[in-house]
Structure formats: structure tokens, C-alpha cells
Coordinates of C-alpha atoms in Angstrom, one line a residue:
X1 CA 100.2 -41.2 206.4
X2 CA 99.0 -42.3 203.0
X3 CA 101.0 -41.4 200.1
X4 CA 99.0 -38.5 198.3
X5 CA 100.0 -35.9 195.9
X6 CA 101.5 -32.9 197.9
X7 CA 98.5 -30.6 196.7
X8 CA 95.8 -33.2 198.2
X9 CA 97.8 -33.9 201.1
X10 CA 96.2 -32.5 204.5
X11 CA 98.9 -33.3 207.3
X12 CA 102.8 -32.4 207.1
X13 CA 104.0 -35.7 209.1
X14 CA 103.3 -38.6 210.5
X15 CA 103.1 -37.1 213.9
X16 CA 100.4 -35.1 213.0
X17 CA 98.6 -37.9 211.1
X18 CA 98.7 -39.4 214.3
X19 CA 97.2 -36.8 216.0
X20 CA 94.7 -36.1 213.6
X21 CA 93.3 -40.0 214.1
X22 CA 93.4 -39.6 217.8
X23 CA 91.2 -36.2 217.5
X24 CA 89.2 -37.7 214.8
X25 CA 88.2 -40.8 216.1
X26 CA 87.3 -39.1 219.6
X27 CA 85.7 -36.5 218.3
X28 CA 83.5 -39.6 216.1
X29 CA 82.6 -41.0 219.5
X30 CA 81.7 -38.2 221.5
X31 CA 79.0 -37.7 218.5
X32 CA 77.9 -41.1 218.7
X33 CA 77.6 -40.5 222.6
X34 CA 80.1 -43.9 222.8
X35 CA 83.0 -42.0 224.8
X36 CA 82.8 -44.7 227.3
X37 CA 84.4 -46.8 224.9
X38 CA 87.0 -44.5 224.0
X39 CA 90.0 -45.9 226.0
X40 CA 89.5 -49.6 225.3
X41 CA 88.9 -49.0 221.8
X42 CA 90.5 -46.3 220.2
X43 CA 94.0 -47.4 220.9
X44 CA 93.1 -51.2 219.1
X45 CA 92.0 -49.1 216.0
X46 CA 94.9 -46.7 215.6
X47 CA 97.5 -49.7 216.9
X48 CA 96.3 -52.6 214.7
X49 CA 98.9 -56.0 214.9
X50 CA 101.9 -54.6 214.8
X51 CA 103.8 -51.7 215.9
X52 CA 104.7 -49.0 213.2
X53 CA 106.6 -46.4 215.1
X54 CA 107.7 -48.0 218.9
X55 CA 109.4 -51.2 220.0
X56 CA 105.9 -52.7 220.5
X57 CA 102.1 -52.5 219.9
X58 CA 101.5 -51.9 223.7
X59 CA 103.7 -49.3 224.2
X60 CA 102.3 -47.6 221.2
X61 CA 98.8 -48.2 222.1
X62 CA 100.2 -46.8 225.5
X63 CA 100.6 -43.1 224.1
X64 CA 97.3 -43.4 221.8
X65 CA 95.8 -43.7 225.1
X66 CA 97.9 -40.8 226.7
X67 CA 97.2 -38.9 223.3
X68 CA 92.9 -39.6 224.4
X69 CA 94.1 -38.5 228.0
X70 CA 94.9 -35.0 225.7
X71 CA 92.0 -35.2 223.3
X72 CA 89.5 -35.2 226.1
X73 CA 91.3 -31.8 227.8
X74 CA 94.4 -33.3 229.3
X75 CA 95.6 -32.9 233.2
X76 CA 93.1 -30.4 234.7
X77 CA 95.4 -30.1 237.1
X78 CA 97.9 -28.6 235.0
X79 CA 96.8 -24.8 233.7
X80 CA 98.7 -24.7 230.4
X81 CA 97.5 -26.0 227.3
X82 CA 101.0 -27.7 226.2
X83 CA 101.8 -30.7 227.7
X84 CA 104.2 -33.4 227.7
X85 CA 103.6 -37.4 227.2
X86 CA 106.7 -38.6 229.3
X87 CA 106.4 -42.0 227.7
X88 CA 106.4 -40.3 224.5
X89 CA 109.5 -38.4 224.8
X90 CA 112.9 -39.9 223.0
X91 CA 114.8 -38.5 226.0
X92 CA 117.1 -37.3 223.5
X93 CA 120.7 -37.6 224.5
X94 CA 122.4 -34.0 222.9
X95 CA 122.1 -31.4 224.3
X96 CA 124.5 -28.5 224.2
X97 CA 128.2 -28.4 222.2
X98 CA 130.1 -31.8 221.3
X99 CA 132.9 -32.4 219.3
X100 CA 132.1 -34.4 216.2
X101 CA 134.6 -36.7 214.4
X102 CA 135.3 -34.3 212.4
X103 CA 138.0 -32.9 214.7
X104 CA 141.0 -33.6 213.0
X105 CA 143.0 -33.4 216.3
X106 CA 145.2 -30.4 215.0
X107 CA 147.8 -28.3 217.0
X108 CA 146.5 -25.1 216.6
X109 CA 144.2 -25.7 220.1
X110 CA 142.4 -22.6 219.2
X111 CA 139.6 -24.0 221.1
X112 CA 141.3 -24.8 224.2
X113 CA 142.6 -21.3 223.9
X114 CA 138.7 -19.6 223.6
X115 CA 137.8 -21.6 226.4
X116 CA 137.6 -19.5 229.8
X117 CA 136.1 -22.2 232.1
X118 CA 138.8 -24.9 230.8
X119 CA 136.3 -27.3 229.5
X120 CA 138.3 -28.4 226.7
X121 CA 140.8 -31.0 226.6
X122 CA 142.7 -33.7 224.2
X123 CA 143.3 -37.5 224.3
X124 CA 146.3 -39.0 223.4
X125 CA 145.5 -38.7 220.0
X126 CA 144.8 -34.5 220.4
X127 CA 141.3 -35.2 219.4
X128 CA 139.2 -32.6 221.7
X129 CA 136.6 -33.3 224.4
X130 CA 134.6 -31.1 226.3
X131 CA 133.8 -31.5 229.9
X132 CA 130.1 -30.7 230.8
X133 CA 130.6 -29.9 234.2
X134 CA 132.4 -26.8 233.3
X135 CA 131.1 -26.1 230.1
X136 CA 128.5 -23.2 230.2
X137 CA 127.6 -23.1 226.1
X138 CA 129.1 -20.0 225.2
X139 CA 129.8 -21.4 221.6
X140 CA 133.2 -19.5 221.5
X141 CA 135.2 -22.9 221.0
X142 CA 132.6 -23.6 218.1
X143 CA 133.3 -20.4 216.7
X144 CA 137.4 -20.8 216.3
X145 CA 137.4 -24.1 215.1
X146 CA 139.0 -24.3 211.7
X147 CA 136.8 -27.9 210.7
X148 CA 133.5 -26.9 211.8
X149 CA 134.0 -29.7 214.0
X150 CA 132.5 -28.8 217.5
X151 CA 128.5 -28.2 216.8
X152 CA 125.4 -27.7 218.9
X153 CA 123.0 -30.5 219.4
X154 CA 119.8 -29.0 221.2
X155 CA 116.9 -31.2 221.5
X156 CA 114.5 -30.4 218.7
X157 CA 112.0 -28.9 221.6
X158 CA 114.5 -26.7 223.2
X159 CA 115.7 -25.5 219.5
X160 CA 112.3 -24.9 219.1
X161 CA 111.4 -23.0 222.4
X162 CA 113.4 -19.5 221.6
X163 CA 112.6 -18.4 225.3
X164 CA 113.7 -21.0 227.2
X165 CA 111.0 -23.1 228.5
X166 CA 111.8 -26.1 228.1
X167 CA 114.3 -28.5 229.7
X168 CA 115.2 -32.0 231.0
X169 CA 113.9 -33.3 233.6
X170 CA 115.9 -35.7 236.1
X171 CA 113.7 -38.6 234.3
X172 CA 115.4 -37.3 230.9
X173 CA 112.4 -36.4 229.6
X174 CA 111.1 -32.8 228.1
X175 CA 109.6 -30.5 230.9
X176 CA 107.6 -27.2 230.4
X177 CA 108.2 -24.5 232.9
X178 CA 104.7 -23.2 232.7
X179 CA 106.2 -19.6 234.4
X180 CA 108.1 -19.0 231.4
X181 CA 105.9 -20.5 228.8
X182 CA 103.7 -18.6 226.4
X183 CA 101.9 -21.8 225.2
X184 CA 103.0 -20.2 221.2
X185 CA 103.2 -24.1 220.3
X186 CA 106.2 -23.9 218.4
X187 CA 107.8 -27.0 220.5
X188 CA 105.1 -29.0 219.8
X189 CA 105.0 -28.9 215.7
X190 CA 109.2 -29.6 216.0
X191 CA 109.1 -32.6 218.5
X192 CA 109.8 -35.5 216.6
X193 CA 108.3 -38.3 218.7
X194 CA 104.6 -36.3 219.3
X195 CA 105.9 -36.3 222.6
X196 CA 104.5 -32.8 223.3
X197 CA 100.9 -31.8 222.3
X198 CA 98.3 -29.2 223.0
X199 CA 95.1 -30.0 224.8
X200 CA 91.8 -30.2 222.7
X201 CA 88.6 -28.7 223.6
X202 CA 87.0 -30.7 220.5
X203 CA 84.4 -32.4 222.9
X204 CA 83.4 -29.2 223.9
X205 CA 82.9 -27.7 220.8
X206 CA 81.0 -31.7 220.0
X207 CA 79.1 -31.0 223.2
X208 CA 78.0 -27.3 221.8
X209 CA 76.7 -28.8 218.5
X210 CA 74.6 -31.5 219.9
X211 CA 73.2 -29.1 222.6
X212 CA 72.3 -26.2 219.9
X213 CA 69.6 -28.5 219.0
X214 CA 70.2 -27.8 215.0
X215 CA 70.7 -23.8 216.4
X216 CA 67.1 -24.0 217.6
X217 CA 67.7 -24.0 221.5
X218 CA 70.6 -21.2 220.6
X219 CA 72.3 -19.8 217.4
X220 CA 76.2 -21.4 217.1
X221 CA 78.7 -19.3 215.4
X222 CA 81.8 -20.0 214.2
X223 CA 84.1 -17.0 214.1
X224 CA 87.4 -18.0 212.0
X225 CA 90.7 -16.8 211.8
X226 CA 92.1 -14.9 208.3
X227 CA 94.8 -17.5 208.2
X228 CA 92.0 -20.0 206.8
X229 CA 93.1 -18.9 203.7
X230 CA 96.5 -20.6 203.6
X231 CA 94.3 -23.6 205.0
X232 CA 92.8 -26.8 203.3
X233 CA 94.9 -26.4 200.2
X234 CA 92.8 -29.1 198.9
X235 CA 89.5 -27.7 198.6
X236 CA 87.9 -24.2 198.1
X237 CA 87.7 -21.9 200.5
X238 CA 84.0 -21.4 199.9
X239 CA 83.8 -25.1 200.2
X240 CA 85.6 -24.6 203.9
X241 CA 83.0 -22.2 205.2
X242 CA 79.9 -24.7 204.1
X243 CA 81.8 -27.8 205.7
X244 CA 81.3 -25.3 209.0
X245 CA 78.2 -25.3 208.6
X246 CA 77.3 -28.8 207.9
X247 CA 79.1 -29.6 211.3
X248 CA 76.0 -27.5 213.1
X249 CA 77.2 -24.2 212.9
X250 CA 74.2 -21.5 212.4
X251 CA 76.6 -18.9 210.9
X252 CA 80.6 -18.1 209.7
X253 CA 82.1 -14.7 210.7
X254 CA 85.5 -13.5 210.1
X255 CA 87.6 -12.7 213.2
X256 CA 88.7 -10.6 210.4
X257 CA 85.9 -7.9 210.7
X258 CA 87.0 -8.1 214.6
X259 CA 90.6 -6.9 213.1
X260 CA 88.8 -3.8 211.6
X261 CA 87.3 -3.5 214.9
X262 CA 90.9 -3.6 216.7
X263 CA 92.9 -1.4 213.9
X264 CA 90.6 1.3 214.1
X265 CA 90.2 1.2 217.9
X266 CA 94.2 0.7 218.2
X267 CA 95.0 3.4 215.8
X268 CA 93.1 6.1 217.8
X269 CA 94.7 4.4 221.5
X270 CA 98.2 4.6 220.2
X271 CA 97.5 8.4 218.5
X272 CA 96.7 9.2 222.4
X273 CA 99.0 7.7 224.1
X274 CA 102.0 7.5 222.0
X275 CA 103.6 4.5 222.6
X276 CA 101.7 1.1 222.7
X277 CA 102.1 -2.6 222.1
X278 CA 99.8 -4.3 220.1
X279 CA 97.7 -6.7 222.0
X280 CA 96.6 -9.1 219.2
X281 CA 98.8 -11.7 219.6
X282 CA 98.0 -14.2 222.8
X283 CA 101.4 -15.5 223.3
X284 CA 102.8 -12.0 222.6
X285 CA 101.1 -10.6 225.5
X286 CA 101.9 -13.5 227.7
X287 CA 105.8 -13.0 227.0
X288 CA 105.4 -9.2 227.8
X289 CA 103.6 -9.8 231.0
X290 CA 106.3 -12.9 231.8
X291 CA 109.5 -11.1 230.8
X292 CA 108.7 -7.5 230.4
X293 CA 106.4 -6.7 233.3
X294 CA 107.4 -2.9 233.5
X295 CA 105.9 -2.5 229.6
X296 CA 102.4 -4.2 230.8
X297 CA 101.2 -0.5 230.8
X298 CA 102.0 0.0 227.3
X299 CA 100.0 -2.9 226.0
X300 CA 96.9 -2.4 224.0
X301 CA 93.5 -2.0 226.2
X302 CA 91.8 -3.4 223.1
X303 CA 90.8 -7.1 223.2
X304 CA 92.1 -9.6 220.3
X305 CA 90.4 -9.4 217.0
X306 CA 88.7 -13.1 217.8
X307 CA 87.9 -12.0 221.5
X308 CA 86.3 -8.3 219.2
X309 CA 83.8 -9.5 217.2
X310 CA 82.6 -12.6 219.5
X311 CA 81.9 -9.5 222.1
X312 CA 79.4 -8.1 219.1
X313 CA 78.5 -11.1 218.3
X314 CA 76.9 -12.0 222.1
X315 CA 75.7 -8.1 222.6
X316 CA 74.0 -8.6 219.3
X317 CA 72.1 -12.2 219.3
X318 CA 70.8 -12.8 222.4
X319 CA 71.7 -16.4 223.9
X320 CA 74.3 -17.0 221.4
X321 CA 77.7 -19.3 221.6
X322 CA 81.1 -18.7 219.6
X323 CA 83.8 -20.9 219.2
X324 CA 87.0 -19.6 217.1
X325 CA 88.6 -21.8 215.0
X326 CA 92.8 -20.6 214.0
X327 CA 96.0 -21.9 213.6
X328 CA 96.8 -20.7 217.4
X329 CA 97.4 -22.8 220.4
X330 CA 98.4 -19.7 222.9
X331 CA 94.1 -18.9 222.1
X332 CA 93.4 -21.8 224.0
X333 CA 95.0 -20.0 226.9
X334 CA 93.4 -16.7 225.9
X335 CA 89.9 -17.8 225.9
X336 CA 89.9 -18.9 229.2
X337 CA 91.0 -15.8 230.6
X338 CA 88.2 -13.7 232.7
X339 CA 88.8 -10.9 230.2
X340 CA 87.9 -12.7 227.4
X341 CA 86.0 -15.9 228.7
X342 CA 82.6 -14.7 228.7
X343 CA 82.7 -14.2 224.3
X344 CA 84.4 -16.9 223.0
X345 CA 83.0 -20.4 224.4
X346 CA 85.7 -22.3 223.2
X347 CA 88.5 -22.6 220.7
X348 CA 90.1 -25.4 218.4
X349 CA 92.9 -25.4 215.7
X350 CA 92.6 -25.8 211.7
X351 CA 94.3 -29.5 212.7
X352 CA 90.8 -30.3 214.8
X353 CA 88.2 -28.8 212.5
X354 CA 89.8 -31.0 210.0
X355 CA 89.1 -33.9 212.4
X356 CA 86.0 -32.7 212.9
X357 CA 85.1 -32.7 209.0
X358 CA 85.8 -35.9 209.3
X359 CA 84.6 -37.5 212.2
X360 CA 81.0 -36.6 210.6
X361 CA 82.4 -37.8 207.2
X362 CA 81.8 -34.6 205.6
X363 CA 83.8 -34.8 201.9
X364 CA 84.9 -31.0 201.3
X365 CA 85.5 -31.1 198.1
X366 CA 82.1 -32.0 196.8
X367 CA 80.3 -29.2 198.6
X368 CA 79.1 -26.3 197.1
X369 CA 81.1 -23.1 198.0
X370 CA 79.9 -20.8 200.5
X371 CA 80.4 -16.9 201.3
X372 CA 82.9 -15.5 203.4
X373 CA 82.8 -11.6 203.1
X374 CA 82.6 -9.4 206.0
X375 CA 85.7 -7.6 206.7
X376 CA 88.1 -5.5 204.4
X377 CA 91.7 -6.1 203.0
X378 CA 93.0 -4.8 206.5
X379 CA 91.2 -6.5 208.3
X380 CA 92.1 -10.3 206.4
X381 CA 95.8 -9.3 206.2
X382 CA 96.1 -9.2 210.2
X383 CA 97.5 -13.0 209.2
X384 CA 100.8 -11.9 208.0
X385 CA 103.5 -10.4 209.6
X386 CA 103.6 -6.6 209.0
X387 CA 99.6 -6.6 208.4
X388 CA 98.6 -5.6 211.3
X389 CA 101.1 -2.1 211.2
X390 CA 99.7 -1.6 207.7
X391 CA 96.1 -1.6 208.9
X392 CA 97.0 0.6 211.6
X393 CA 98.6 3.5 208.9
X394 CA 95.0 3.0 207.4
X395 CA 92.8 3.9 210.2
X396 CA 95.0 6.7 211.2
X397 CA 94.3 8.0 207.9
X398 CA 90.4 7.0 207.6
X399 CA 90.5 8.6 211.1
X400 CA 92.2 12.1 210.3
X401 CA 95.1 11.3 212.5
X402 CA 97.7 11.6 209.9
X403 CA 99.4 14.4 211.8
X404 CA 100.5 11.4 214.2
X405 CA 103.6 9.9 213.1
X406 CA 103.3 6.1 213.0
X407 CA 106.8 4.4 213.2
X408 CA 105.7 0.7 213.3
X409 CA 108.2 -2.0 214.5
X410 CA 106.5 -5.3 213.0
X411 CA 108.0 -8.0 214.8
X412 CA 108.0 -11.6 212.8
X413 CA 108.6 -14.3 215.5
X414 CA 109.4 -14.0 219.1
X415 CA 113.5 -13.6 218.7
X416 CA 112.1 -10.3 217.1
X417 CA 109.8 -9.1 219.8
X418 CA 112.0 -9.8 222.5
X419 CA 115.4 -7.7 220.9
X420 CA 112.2 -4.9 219.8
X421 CA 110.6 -5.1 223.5
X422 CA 114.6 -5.0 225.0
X423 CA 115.3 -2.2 223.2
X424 CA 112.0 -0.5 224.3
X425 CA 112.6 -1.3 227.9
X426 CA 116.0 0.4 227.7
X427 CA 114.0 3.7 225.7
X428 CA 116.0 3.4 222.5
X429 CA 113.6 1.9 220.4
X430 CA 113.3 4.0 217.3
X431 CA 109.5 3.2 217.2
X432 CA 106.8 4.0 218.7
X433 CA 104.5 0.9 218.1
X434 CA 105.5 -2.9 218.3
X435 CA 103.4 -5.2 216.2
X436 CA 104.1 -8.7 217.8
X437 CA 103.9 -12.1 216.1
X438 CA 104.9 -14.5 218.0
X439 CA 105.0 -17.2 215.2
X440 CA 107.5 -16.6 212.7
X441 CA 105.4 -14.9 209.3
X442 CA 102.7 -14.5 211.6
X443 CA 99.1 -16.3 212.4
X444 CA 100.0 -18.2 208.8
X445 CA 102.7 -19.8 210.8
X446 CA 100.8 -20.7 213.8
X447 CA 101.3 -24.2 215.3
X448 CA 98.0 -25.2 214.7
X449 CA 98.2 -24.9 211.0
X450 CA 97.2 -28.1 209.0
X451 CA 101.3 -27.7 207.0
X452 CA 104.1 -25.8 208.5
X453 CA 105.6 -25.1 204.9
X454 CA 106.5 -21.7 204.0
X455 CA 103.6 -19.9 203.3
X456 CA 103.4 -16.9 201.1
X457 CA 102.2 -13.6 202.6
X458 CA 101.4 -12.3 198.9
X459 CA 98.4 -14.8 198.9
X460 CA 97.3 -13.8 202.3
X461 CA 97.4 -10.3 200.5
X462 CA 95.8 -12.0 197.3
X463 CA 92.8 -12.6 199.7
X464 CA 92.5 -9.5 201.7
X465 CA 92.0 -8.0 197.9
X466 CA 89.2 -10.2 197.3
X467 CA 87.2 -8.9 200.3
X468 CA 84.0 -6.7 199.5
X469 CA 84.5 -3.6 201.7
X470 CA 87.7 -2.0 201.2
X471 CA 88.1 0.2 203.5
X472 CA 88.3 -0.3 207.6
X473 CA 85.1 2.4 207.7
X474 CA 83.2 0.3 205.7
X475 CA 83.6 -2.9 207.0
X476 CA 82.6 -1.5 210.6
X477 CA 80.0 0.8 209.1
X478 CA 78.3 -2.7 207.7
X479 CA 78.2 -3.4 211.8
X480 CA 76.2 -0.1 212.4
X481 CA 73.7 -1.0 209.9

């Protein structure tokens, strides 16, 4: 990745810059109607004479090519949208506790004595060792030791996978149990080598451009996430929104405006039935319905904020096609659900649309700035942890629902949801709504964010001030017009 000052900088890593050229340059192709020539070529212009990152140019050029495999939709064969590149993967050697040189071989034993399964023994010179056959990773032996010395080494993809999904395979490389999985993406943003990556559906969204026939044959909307805001730190947002359209898109709408949609609908569901789940979150749901089947009922009938407003969208403009662009990878799963396939066409990540943008060469910054302004503050702050509870307390109120008493449980990441959903299971929840972000901060920390830096939720806030209706009422009542 070039070295660019931190404000103009559009990628976090190198993995990602990789990724990005892959998507880019296919994405350049299928525009040119060349994607014949993808395989043979591609890798040669990524991998030029030397290898930068592998033991040798034609190993590297290898996983480019694995990486196109990806780019073009991946294994149809397999139905999640995560995959792994086995030839990719570091087969990383740690995994689970170890004893470090750090052990100072002292005479205490306190870890031999914490030790219930007798895993832990001493060489001639007392240093410790830990047999793996009998170890089951309680992490009391790390807990007594007085140097620190005994430490957990998880691979970065099974830190990164907080509900277990992910383990080695015989081969020693990563492997996704798709029955546990909630595609959330969070393993792919931590893997070091690239070695796990979501599939694109950037040729479709190509292939809807071309076949809009400049929005003459059918009108192509773009409905984008409220996340966009914490997006593209090196250009206006304004500037954003016209770079969308340049690509062939007829017309911008904020998923936001769908969150109105939701929060009032949602407020008025949970009022009725007491207890509910929100259901705005794809890999939220996915986890409920993998881990926590006897809450199912208590999931929100509404559909997702995106899945919202592309409905209105096609019952409103005859003929017309939607893709949503966000920083979520679990919506690439959600889209092709029955419930929700028929309104949204297709779905690609902030990282893509920047490929996009520059697969047609299109230079953001020197754009004019365009309007993005349909939803309220409740609506745009559905990005943040915590926003989508406060937008509920607001359409109870707009609603006249204020005798119901709203004990929101905003749940920031998926360690969260799971003690909140546990506790609910076992009726001692002291709530009586769960607000579940999968992502850690909420959408603004979804893995298909351009940077994975803290982001600050008083900006998403900042944002959801600047928007023209502010009220839920009037940001739907606009609709009704």
C-alpha cells in the first residue's frame, strides 16, 4: 500500500489493499466485457517480478487467482459468504495455553496444583510444560502463575470468531463450520495472511449497470447504509453520493429512512407484545436462530431497515432494481434469503464501492457534492450501538405509547448479545427489548468498513443532527406524500 497521509489513506492494511486490487481490477474487466482474460491476466498485474508477501511469485499469483475465484462469487457450492483460501492460510502453529520463557521454573508449582486434568509437568530444570492431550483450556494454570508466564495463543481467526466457528482442519488450515457461523465477518478483517475473505457480488451489481441501459430500460437505485458517514474519510460525503451516481445509479436513498420505517413499526410490535428482539441486525438474527432457537418467536416480524425501504422502493417504481451498499458482510447472506430476496437485488461492502469508484476511474474528490437527506436523526443513528433503542423511546413517544415502559438492553458486539439472549432464555433478563449488534460499536464497526479504527459514535450523532426531518413522523410522512 502506498505511503499516504493517514487522512487520505483509503485501506487499513495491506491485506485489504490486496483485496481492493483484486476487486478493482475485476470489477475494470467485467466493464470492459474482458472477463475472459481475468485469470491469465489479473494475477501478472497484481504479481509483477517478484514476490512481495510469499516465498515466490507463483505462489502469490496462486492466491490472486484464488482471490478472482472469490471476486467472481466464490464456491457456489458452498452457501456461506465467508470462505477460506487453504493456500492462503499460515496454518498457524498456537493455538490454546503454552508456557513462555518466561517461566522462571519456581517451586511454588501453583500451576501444577490448579491443574485438574494433570496436564502440567516440569523438566529437570522445573521449567513447566503442558501436555495437550489432557489439557482442555480452562486457563486456571494461567491464572495462578506469579510471572505471567503461561499465556493463550489463539489463532487470530479463532480470537476473532467469539462463537466458535472456526477451527483447524486435519490439513492445518482455518475451517468454517457454516452451522455455527453468522457470516458477521469479524474473522476475515483479523486474519493476517487474507486467508479468509467474503464473496463479492461486484459483477452483479457491474452486470446491473450495463443492463440499466443509463436507467432507461429500468431505474437503478442505490440504497446505502448510515455508516457511510464514518466512510471515505477522504472526500465529502456529498461527493460520495455523486460518485454513486456517476457509476449508473438513477438515484441514492438512505436505508436510513428504512430505519424510520423499522423504529416506528418495532416500537408499536414490541408495545404489543412485550418482549421482542430486534431484527435489524443480519448476523444477530442468524445467532438467535443458530443458538437460541426457543427465542425465534420473540424476534422482530419487521424486515431490516435495508430490506424496508427497498420494499417501498419496488411497490413504488415499477420495474425497479436496488442494490445496498454497507459495511456488512452477514447482508450478503440476508439478501438472499426468500424473505427478503425479491427487494434488494444485490449487496456489496464500502471496500467494493471503493473498487468500483475506481475501476471506472472516477476521482471523488473533484466532484461536486450531492444531497443525501431523507431520513431523520433516528433514523441515521441506527449505525451506532445504542441508536437503535434510542429511536425506539422516540416512536413510542411520537406514537402515544409512553404508558409502555421501554427497558432497552443495547447489546454492542456479540459477547453482549449472547450473555443478554442467555439471560433472556433463563427469564431473568431485566429488559424487555434486546437491541443486537453483532459488530462491536455497531454497523460503524462492520467488517466491510473501508478502516477498522475506532470510530466515534458522537459523529455518527453529528450526522443524524444534520438530517432535514427530525422527527421519525416526518421522515415517513415525506413517504405518504
Amino acid at each position: 500500500m502506498p505511503s499516504v497521509p493517514i487522512k487520505d489513506r483509503k485501506f487499513d492494511t495491506q491485506v485489504q489493499y490486496l483485496k481492493y486490487k483484486v476487486l478493482r481490477e475485476v470489477a475494470r474487466y467485467a466493464f470492459e466485457d474482458r472477463l475472459l482474460d481475468a485469470y491469465t491476466e489479473i494475477p501478472k498485474l497484481i504479481v509483477k517480478d517478484k514476490p512481495t508477501m510469499r516465498c515466490c511469485i507463483y505462489k502469490e499469483r496462486a492466491i490472486v487467482e484464488e482471490r478472482i475465484k472469490l471476486a467472481l462469487g466464490g464456491d457456489k457450492n458452498n452457501p456461506n459468504v465467508i470462505e477460506v483460501i487453504d493456500i492462503a492460510c499460515d496454518e498457524c502453529p498456537m493455538s490454546g495455553y503454552n508456557v513462555s520463557d518466561a517461566c522462571r521454573g519456581c517451586i511454588a508449582h501453583r500451576c501444577e496444583d490448579a491443574c485438574r486434568r494433570g496436564a502440567i509437568t516440569f523438566d529437570e530444570h522445573l521449567h513447566a510444560h503442558i501436555d495437550k492431550s489432557k489439557c482442555v483450556e480452562c486457563g486456571q494454570c494461567a491464572k495462578v502463575c506469579p510471572y505471567s508466564a503461561i499465556v493463550n495463543q489463539k489463532r487470530p481467526c479463532e480470537n476473532a470468531c467469539k462463537i466458535k466457528a472456526i477451527s483447524m482442519a486435519d490439513s492445518g488450515a482455518a475451517q468454517i463450520d457454516n452451522e455455527t457461523c453468522i457470516s458477521c465477518g469479524a474473522c476475515v478483517y483479523q486474519c493476517p495472511f487474507g486467508a479468509i475473505v467474503d464473496k463479492s457480488f461486484i459483477l452483479d451489481v457491474v452486470d446491473l449497470i450495463k443492463k440499466s441501459n443509463d436507467n432507461k430500460d429500468y431505474k437503478l437505485y442505490a440504497v446505502v447504509a448510515p455508516s457511510i458517514s464514518s466512510q471515505f474519510s477522504y472526500a465529502k460525503l456529498g461527493q460520495v453520493i455523486t460518485g454513486i451516481q456517476k457509476l449508473g445509479f438513477f438515484h441514492v436513498v438512505e436505508a436510513a429512512l428504512g430505519a424510520d420505517m423499522v423504529s416506528y413499526a418495532e416500537a408499536a410490535e414490541l408495545a404489543e407484545k412485550k418482549f421482542l428482539t430486534s431484527s435489524c441486525c443480519p448476523a444477530f438474527v442468524d445467532y438467535i436462530e443458530k443458538q437460541f432457537p426457543q427465542l425465534k418467536e420473540h424476534i422482530s416480524h419487521n424486515l431490516s431497515p435495508a430490506a424496508t425501504i427497498a420494499k417501498y422502493i419496488k411497490e413504488t417504481t415499477p420495474n425497479a432494481k436496488i442494490v445496498f451498499i454497507g459495511p456488512c458482510t452477514a447482508k450478503k447472506m440476508e439478501v438472499q434469503k426468500e424473505r427478503v430476496k425479491p427487494y434488494i437485488d444485490s449487496c456489496i461492502t464500502f471496500e467494493e464501492l471503493q473498487a468500483l469508484f475506481d475501476s471506472r476511474d472516477i476521482d471523488l474528490k473533484s466532484l461536486e457534492e450531492g444531497v443525501l437527506d431523507n431520513a431523520s436523526y433516528y433514523g441515521r443513528i441506527f449505525a451506532r450501538s445504542g441508536g437503535l433503542s434510542d429511536a425506539v423511546a422516540q416512536a413510542l413517544k411520537e406514537q402515544g405509547l409512553e404508558d409502555f415502559d421501554l427497558k432497552a438492553v443495547p447489546c454492542d458486539g456479540i459477547e453482549a448479545c449472547r450473555a443478554a439472549l442467555l439471560k433472556a432464555s433463563k427469564n431473568v433478563l431485566p429488559g424487555n427489548f434486546i437491541e443486537g449488534m453483532a459488530c462491536v460499536g455497531g454497523c460503524i464497526g462492520g467488517a466491510g468498513c473501508l478502516t477498522h479504527g475506532d470510530k466515534n459514535k458522537a459523529d455518527v450523532d453529528k450526522y443524524g443532527r444534520e438530517a432535514m426531518e427530525k422527527t421519525i413522523s416526518d421522515a415517513i410522512g415525506v413517504l405518504k406524500q
